[in-house]
Short mmCIF file of N, CA and C in Angstrom, two decimals:
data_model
loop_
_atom_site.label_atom_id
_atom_site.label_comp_id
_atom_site.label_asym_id
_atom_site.label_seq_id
_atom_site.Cartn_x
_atom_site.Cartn_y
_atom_site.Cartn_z
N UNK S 1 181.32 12.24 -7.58
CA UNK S 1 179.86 12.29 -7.67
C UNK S 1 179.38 11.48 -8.88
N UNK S 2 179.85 11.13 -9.60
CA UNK S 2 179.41 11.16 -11.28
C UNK S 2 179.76 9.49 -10.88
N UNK S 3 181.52 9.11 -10.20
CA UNK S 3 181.13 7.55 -9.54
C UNK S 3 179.80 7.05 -9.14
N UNK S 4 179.24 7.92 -8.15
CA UNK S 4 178.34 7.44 -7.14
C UNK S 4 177.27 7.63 -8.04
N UNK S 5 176.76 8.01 -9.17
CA UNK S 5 175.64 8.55 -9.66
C UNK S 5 175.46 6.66 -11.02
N UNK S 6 177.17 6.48 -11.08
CA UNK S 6 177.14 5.41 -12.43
C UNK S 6 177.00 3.90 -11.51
N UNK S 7 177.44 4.20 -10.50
CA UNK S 7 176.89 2.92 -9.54
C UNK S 7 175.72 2.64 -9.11
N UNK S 8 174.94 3.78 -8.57
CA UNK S 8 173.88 3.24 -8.56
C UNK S 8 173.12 3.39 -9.62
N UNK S 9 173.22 4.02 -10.47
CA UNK S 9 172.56 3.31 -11.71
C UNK S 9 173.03 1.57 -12.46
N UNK S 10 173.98 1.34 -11.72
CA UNK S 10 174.07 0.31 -12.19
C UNK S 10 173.30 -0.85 -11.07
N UNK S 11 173.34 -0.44 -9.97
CA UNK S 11 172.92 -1.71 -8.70
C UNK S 11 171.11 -1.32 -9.24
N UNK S 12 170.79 -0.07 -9.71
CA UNK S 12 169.16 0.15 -9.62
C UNK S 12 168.90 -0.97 -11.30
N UNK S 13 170.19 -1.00 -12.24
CA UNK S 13 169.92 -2.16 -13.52
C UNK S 13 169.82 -3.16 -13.21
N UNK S 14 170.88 -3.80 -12.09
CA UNK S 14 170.80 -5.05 -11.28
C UNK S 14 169.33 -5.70 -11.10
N UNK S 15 169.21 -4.61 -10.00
CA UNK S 15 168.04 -4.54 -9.27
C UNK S 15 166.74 -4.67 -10.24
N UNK S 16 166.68 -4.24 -11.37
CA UNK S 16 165.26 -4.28 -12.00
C UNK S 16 165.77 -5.98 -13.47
N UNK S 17 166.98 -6.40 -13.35
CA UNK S 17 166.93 -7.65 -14.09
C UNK S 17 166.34 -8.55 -12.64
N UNK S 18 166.75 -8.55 -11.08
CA UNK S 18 166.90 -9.70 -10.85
C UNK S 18 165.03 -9.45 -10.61
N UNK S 19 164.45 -8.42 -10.22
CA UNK S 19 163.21 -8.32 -10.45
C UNK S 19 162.22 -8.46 -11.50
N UNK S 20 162.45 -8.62 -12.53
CA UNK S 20 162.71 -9.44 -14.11
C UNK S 20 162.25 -10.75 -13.78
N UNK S 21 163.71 -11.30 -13.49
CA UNK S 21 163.65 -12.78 -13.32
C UNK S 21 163.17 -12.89 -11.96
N UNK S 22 162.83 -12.26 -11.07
CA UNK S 22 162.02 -12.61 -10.07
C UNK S 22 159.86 -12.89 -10.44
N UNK S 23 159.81 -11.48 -11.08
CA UNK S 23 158.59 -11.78 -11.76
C UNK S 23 158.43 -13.40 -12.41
N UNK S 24 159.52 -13.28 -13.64
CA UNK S 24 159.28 -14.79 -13.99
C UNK S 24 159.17 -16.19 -13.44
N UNK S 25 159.54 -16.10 -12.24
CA UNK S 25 159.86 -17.62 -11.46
C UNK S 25 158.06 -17.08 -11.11
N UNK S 26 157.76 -15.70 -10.46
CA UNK S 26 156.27 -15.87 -9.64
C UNK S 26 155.53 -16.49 -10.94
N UNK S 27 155.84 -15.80 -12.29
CA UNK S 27 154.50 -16.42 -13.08
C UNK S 27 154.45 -17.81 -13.26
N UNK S 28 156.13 -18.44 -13.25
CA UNK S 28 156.12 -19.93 -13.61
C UNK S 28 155.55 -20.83 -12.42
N UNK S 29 155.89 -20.50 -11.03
CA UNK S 29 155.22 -20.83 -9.88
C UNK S 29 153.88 -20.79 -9.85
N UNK S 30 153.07 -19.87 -10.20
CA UNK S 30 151.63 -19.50 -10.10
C UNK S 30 151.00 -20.63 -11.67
N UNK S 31 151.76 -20.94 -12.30
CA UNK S 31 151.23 -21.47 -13.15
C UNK S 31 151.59 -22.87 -12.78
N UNK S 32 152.52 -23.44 -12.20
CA UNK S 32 153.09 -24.65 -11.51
C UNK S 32 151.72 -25.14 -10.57
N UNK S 33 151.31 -23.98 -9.86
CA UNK S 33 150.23 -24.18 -8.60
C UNK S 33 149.39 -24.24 -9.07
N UNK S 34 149.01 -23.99 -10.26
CA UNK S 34 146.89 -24.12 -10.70
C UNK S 34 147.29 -25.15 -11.37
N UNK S 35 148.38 -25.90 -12.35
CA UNK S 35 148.24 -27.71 -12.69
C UNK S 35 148.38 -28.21 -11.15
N UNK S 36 149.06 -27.69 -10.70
CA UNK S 36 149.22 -28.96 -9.52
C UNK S 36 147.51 -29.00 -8.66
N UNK S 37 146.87 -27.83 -8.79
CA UNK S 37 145.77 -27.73 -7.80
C UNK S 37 145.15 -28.56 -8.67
N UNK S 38 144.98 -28.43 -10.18
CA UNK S 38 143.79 -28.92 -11.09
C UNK S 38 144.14 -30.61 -10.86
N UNK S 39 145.50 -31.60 -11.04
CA UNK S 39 146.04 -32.61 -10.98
C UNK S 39 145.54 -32.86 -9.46
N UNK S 40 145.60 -32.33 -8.45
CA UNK S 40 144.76 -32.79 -6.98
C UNK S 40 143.35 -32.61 -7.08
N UNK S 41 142.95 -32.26 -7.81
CA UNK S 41 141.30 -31.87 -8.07
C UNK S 41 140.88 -33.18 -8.73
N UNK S 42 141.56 -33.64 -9.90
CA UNK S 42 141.00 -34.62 -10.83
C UNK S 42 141.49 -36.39 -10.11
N UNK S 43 142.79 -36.16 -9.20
CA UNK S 43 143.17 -37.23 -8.15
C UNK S 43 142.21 -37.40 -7.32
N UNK S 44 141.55 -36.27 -6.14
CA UNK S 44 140.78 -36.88 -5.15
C UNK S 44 139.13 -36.96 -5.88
N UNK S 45 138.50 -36.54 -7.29
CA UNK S 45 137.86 -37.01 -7.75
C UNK S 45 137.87 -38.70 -7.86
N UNK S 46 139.01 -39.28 -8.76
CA UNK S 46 139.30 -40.40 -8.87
C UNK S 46 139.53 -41.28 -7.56
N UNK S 47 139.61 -40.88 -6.59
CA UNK S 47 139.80 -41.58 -5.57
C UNK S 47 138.79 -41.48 -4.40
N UNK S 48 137.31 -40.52 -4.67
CA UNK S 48 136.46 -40.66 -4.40
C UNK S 48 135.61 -42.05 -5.13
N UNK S 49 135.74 -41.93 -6.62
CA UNK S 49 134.98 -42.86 -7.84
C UNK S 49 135.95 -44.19 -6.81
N UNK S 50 137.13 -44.44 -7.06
CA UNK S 50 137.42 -45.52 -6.51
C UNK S 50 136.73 -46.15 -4.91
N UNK S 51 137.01 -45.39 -4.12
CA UNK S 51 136.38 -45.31 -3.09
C UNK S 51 134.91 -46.63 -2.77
N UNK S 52 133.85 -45.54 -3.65
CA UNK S 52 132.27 -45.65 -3.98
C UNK S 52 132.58 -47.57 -4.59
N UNK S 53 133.32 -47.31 -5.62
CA UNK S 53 133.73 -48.94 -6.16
C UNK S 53 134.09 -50.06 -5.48
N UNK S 54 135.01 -49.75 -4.29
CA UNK S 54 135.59 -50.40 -3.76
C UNK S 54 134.44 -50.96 -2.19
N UNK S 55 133.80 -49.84 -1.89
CA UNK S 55 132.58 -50.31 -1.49
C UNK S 55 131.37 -51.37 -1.56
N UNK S 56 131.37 -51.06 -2.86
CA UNK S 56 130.66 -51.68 -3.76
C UNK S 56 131.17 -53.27 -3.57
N UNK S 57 131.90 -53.66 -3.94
CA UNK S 57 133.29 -54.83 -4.21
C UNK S 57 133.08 -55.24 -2.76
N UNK S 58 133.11 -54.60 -1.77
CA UNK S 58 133.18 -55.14 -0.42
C UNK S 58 131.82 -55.16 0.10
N UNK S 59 130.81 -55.08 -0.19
CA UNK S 59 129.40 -55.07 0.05
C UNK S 59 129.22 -56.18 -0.66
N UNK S 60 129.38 -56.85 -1.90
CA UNK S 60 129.00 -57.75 -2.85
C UNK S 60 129.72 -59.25 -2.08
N UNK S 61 131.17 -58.59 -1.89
CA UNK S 61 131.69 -60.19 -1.58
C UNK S 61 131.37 -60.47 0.43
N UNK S 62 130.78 -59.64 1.28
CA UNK S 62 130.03 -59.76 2.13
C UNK S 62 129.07 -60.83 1.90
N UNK S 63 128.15 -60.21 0.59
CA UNK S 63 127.12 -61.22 0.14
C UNK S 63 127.18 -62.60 0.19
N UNK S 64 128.04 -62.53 -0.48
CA UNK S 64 129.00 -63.88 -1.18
C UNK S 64 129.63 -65.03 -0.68
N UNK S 65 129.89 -64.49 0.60
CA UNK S 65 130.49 -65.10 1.80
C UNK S 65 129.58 -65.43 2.54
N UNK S 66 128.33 -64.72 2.69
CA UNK S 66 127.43 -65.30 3.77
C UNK S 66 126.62 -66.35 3.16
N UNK S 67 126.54 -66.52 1.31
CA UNK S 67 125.74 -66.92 0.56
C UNK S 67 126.18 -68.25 0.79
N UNK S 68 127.54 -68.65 0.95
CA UNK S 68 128.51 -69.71 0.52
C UNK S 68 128.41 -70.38 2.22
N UNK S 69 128.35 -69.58 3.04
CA UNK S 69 128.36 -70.18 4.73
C UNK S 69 126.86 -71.04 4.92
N UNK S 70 125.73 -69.88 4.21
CA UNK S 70 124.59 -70.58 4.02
C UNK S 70 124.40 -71.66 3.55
N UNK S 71 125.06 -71.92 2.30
CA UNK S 71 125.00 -72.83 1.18
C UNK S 71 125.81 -74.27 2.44
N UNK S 72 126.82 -74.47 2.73
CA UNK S 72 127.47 -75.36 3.41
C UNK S 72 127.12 -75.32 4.69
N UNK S 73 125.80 -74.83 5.32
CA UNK S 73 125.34 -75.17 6.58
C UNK S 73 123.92 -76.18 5.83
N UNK S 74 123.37 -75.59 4.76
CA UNK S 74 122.67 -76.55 3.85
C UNK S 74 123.10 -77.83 3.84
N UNK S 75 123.86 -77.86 3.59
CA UNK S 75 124.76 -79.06 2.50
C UNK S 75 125.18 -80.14 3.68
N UNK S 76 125.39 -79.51 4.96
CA UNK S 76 126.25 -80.37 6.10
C UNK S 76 125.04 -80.78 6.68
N UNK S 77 124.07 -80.07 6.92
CA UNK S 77 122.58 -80.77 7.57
C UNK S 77 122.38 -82.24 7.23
N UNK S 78 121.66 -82.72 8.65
CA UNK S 78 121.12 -84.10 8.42
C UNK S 78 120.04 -84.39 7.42
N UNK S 79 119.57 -83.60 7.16
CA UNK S 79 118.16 -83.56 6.24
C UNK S 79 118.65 -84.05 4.71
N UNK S 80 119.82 -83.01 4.94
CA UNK S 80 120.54 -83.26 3.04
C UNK S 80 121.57 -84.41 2.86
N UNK S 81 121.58 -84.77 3.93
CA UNK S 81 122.71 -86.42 3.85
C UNK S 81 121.42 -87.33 3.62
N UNK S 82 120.23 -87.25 4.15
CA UNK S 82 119.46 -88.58 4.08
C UNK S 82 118.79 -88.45 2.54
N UNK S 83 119.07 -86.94 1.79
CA UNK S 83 118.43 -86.61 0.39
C UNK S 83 119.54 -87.44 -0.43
N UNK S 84 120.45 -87.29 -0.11
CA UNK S 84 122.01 -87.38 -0.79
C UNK S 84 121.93 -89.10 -0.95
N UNK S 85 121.63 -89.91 0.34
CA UNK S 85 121.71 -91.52 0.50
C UNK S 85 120.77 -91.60 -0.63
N UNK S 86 119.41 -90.58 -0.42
CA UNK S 86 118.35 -91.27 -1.34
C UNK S 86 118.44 -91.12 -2.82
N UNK S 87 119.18 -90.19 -3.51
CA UNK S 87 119.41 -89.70 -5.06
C UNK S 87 120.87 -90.72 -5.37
N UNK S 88 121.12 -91.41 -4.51
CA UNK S 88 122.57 -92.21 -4.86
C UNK S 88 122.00 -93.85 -5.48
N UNK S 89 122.81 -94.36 -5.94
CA UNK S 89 122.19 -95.58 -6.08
C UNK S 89 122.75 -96.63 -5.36
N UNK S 90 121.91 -97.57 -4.60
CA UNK S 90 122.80 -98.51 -3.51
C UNK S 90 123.29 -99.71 -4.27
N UNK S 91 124.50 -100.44 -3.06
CA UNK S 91 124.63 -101.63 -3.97
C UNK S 91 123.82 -102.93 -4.01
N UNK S 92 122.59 -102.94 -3.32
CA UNK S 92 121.69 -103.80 -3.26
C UNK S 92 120.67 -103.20 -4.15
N UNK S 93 121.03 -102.12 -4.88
CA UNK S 93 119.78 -102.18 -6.05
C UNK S 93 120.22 -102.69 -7.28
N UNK S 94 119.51 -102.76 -8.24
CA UNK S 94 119.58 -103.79 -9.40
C UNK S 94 120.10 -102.71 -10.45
N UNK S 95 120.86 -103.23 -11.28
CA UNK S 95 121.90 -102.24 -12.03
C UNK S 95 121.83 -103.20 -13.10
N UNK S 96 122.40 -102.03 -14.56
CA UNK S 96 122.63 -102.79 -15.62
C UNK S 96 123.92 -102.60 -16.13
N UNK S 97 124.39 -104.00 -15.33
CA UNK S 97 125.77 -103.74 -15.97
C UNK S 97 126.19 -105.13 -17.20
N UNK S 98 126.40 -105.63 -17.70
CA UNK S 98 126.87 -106.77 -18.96
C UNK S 98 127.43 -107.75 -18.33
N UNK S 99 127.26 -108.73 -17.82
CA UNK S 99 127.78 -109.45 -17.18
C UNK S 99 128.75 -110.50 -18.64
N UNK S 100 127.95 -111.01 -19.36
CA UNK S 100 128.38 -111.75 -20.31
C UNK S 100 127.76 -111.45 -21.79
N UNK S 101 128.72 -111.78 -22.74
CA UNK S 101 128.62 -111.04 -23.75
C UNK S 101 127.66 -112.10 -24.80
N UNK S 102 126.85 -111.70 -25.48
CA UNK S 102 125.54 -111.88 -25.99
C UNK S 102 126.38 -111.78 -27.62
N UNK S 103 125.74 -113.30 -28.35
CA UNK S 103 126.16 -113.31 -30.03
C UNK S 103 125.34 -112.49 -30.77
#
């Protein structure tokens, strides 16, 4: 009897270390899970802000692109080749260039 009485007092010592160290893993876990929740909290913040930015960035160079298609449907027109002949200087106009050198 006095066996059976020192055994299970010993499996009930067991029993309240590995419940011990069972408590401890829950508190280290539970404290593992509120950084990890807070670290996903402050991530899909940042990747909302990115998001909004990256929008932004792709709305602007939209602009940019249509600005530049505009600009070279300008530029290729007949209107702006006959501006272009006229701001150029031809070779039948009179120029000052040095023909011979002066004492």
């Amino acid at each position: 009897l006095q066996a059976q009485i020192e055994d299970k007092m010993t499996r009930v010592g067991n029993l309240g270390v590995e419940l011990a160290g069972a408590a401890n893993d829950l508190e280290d876990t539970q404290q593992a899970l509120a950084a990890d929740q807070k670290f996903k909290a402050e991530l899909e913040q940042g990747c909302e802000t990115k998001e909004k930015e990256w929008e932004e960035v792709k709305k602007i160079r939209a602009e940019e692109l249509l600005a530049l298609s505009e600009t070279i449907k300008v530029l290729n027109d007949d209107d702006a080749l006959e501006i272009f002949k006229k701001t150029l200087p031809s070779a039948s106009a009179s120029s000052f260039v040095q023909v011979t050198a002066s004492l």
